[in-house]
GROMACS .gro file of C-alpha atoms in nm:
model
  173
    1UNK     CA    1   0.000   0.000   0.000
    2UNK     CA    2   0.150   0.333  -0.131
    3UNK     CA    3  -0.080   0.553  -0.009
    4UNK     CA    4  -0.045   0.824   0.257
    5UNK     CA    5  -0.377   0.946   0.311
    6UNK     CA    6  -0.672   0.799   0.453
    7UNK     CA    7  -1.010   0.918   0.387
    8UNK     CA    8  -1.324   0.900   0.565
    9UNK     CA    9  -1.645   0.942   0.423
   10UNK     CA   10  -1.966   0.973   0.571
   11UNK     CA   11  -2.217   0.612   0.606
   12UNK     CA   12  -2.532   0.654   0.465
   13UNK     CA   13  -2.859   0.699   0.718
   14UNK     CA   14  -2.639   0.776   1.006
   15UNK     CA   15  -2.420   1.089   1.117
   16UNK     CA   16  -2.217   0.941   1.370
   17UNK     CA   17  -2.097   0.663   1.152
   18UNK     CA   18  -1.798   0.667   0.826
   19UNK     CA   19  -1.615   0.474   0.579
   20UNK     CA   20  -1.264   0.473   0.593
   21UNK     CA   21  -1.094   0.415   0.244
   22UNK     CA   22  -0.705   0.360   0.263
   23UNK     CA   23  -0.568   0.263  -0.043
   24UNK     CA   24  -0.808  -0.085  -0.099
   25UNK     CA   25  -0.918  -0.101   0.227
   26UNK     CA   26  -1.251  -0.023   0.300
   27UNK     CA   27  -1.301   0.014   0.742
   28UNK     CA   28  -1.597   0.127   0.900
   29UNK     CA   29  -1.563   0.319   1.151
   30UNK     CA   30  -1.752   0.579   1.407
   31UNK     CA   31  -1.710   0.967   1.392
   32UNK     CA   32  -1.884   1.276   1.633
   33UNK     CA   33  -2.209   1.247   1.802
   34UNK     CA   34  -2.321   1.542   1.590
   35UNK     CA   35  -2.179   1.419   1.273
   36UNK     CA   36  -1.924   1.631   1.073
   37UNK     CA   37  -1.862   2.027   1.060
   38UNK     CA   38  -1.678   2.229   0.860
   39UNK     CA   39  -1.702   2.517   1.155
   40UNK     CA   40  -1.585   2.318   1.462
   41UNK     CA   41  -1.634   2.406   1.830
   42UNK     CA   42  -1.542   2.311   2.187
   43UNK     CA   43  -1.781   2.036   2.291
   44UNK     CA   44  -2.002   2.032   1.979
   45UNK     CA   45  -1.945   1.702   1.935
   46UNK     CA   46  -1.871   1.723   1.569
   47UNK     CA   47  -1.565   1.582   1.415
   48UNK     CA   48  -1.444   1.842   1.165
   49UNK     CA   49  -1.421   1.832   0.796
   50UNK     CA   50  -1.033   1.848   0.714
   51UNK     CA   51  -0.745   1.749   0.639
   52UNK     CA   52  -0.505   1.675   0.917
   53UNK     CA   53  -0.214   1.532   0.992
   54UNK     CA   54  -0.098   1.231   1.182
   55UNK     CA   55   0.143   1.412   1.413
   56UNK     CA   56   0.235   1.172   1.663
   57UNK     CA   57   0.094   0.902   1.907
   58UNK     CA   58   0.007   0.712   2.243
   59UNK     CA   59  -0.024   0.365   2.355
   60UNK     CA   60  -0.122   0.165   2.643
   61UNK     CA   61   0.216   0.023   2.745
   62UNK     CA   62   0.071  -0.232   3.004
   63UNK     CA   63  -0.155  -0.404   2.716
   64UNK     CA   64   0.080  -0.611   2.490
   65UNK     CA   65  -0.075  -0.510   2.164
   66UNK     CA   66   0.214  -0.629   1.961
   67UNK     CA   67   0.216  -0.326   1.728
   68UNK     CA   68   0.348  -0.295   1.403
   69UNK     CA   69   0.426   0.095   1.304
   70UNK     CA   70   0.651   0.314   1.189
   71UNK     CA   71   0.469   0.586   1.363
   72UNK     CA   72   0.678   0.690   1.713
   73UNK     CA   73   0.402   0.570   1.981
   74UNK     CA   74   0.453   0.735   2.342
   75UNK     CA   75   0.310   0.499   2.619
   76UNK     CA   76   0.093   0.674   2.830
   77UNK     CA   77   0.155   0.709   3.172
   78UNK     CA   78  -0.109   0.767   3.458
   79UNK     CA   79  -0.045   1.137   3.471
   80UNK     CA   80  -0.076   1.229   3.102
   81UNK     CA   81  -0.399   1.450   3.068
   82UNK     CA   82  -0.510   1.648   2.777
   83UNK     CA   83  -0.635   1.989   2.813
   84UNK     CA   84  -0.972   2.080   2.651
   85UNK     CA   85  -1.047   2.393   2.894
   86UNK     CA   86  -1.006   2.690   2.601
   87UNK     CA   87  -0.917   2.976   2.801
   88UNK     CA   88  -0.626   2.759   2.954
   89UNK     CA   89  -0.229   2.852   2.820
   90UNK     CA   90  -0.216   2.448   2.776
   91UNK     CA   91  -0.577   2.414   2.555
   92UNK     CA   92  -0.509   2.130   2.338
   93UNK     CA   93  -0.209   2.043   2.451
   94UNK     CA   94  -0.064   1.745   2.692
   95UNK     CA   95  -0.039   1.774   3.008
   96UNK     CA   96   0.061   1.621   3.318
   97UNK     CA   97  -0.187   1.578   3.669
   98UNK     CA   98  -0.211   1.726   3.910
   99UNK     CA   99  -0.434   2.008   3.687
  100UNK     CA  100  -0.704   2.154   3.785
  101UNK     CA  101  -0.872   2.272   3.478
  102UNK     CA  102  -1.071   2.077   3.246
  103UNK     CA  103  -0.920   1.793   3.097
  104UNK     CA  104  -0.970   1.410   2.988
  105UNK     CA  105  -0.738   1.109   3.124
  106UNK     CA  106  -0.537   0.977   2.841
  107UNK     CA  107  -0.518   0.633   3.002
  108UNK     CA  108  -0.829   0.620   2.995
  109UNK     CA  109  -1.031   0.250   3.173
  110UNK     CA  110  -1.257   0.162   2.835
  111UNK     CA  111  -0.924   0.128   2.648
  112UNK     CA  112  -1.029   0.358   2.359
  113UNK     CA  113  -0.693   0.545   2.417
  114UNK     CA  114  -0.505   0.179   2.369
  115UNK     CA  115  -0.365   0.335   2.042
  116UNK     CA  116  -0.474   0.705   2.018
  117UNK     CA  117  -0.276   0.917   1.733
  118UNK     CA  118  -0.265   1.248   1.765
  119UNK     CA  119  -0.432   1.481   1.433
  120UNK     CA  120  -0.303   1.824   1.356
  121UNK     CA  121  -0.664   1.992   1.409
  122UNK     CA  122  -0.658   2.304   1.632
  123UNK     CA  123  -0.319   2.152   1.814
  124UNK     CA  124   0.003   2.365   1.558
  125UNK     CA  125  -0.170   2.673   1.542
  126UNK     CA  126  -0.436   2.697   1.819
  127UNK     CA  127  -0.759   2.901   1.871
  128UNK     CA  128  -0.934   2.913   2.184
  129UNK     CA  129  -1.256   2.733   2.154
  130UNK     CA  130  -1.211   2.564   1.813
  131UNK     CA  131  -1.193   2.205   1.901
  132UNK     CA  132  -0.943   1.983   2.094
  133UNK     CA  133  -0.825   1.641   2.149
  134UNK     CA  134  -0.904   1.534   1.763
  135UNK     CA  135  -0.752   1.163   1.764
  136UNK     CA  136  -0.803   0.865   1.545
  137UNK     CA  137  -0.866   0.618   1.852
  138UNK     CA  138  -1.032   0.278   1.906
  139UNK     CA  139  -1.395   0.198   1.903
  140UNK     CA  140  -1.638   0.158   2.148
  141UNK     CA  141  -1.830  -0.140   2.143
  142UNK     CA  142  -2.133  -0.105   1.869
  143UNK     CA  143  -1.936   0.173   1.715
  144UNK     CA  144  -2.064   0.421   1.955
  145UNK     CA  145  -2.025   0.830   1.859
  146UNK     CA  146  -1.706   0.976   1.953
  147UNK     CA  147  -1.708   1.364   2.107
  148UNK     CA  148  -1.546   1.446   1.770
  149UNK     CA  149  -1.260   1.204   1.669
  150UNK     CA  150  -1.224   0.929   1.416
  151UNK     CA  151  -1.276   0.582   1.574
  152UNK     CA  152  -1.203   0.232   1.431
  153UNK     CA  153  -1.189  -0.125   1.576
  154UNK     CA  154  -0.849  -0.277   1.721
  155UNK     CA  155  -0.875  -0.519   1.460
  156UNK     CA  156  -0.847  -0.261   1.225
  157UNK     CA  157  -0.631  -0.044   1.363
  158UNK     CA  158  -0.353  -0.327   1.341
  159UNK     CA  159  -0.403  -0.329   0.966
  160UNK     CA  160  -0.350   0.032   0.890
  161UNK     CA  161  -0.084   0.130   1.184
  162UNK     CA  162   0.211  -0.070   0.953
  163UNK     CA  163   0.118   0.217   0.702
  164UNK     CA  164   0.079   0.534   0.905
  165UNK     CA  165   0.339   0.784   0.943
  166UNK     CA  166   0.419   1.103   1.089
  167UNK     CA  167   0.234   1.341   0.840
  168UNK     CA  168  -0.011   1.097   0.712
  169UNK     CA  169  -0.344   1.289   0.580
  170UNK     CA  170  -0.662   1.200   0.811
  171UNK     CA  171  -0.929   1.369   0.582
  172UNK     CA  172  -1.258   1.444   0.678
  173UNK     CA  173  -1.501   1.468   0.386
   0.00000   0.00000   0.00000
């Protein structure tokens, strides 16, 4: 597989569900509670129609996932939070507990953060109140709504991570 972007369309009949087309492989997979946006906010629920990035990731180091990627994955630790407060200097940005403002757990207990990539939306150049913590995570069961972010099953996850880089395109249609 040569390609280095995948794409993710929106399913038919249902907002909060997408295709995701990589080179031949066709993925469903589950997208924001509210569908797509092209005019993203904090907390809307919407996962935003872009292009972004792959800039870097996480993984659960405790769960022996046996990984195959070229992609640098960090292992999360028990302090690693993520800052989604948007008057905060740290919005959108790692960062490490004890913090007071608002924020979600990285390693998080449903394991949807077992392999969580980081996507450039909002995170190089940042603007308070449009959007944070974009990631291309793992699914809940019954493909569940994300609160914005591009999820897919671990299953396929392990097929595309051999093929994502730093600087693969995530695009939102």
């Amino acid at each position: 597989m040569q390609s280095t972007m995948i794409i993710v369309r929106p399913a038919p009949r249902n907002k909060s569900r997408a295709l995701i087309q990589f080179d031949t492989l066709r993925i469903p997979a589950a997208i924001g509670r509210s569908g797509r946006t092209v005019t993203k906010l904090e907390g809307d629920g919407a996962t935003p129609v872009a292009s972004m990035k792959v800039l870097h990731g996480f993984r659960r180091g405790e769960k022996p996932l046996r990984l195959q990627t070229p992609l640098s994955l960090r292992r999360i630790g028990a302090e690693m939070l993520w800052c989604d407060q948007p008057d905060h200097p740290s919005y959108n940005r790692l960062v490490k507990a004890p913090f007071r403002p608002s924020h979600e757990e990285m390693k998080r207990a449903d394991g949807l953060y077992d392999v969580c990539l980081v996507l450039d939306w909002n995170v190089r150049s940042r603007a308070r109140n449009r959007g944070s913590a974009i990631f291309f995570h793992m699914i809940k069961p019954g493909y569940e709504p994300t609160a914005g972010c591009v999820a897919v099953h671990p299953r396929d996850m392990r097929r595309l991570l051999p093929f994502i880089r730093k600087g693969t395109v995530v695009r939102v249609l």
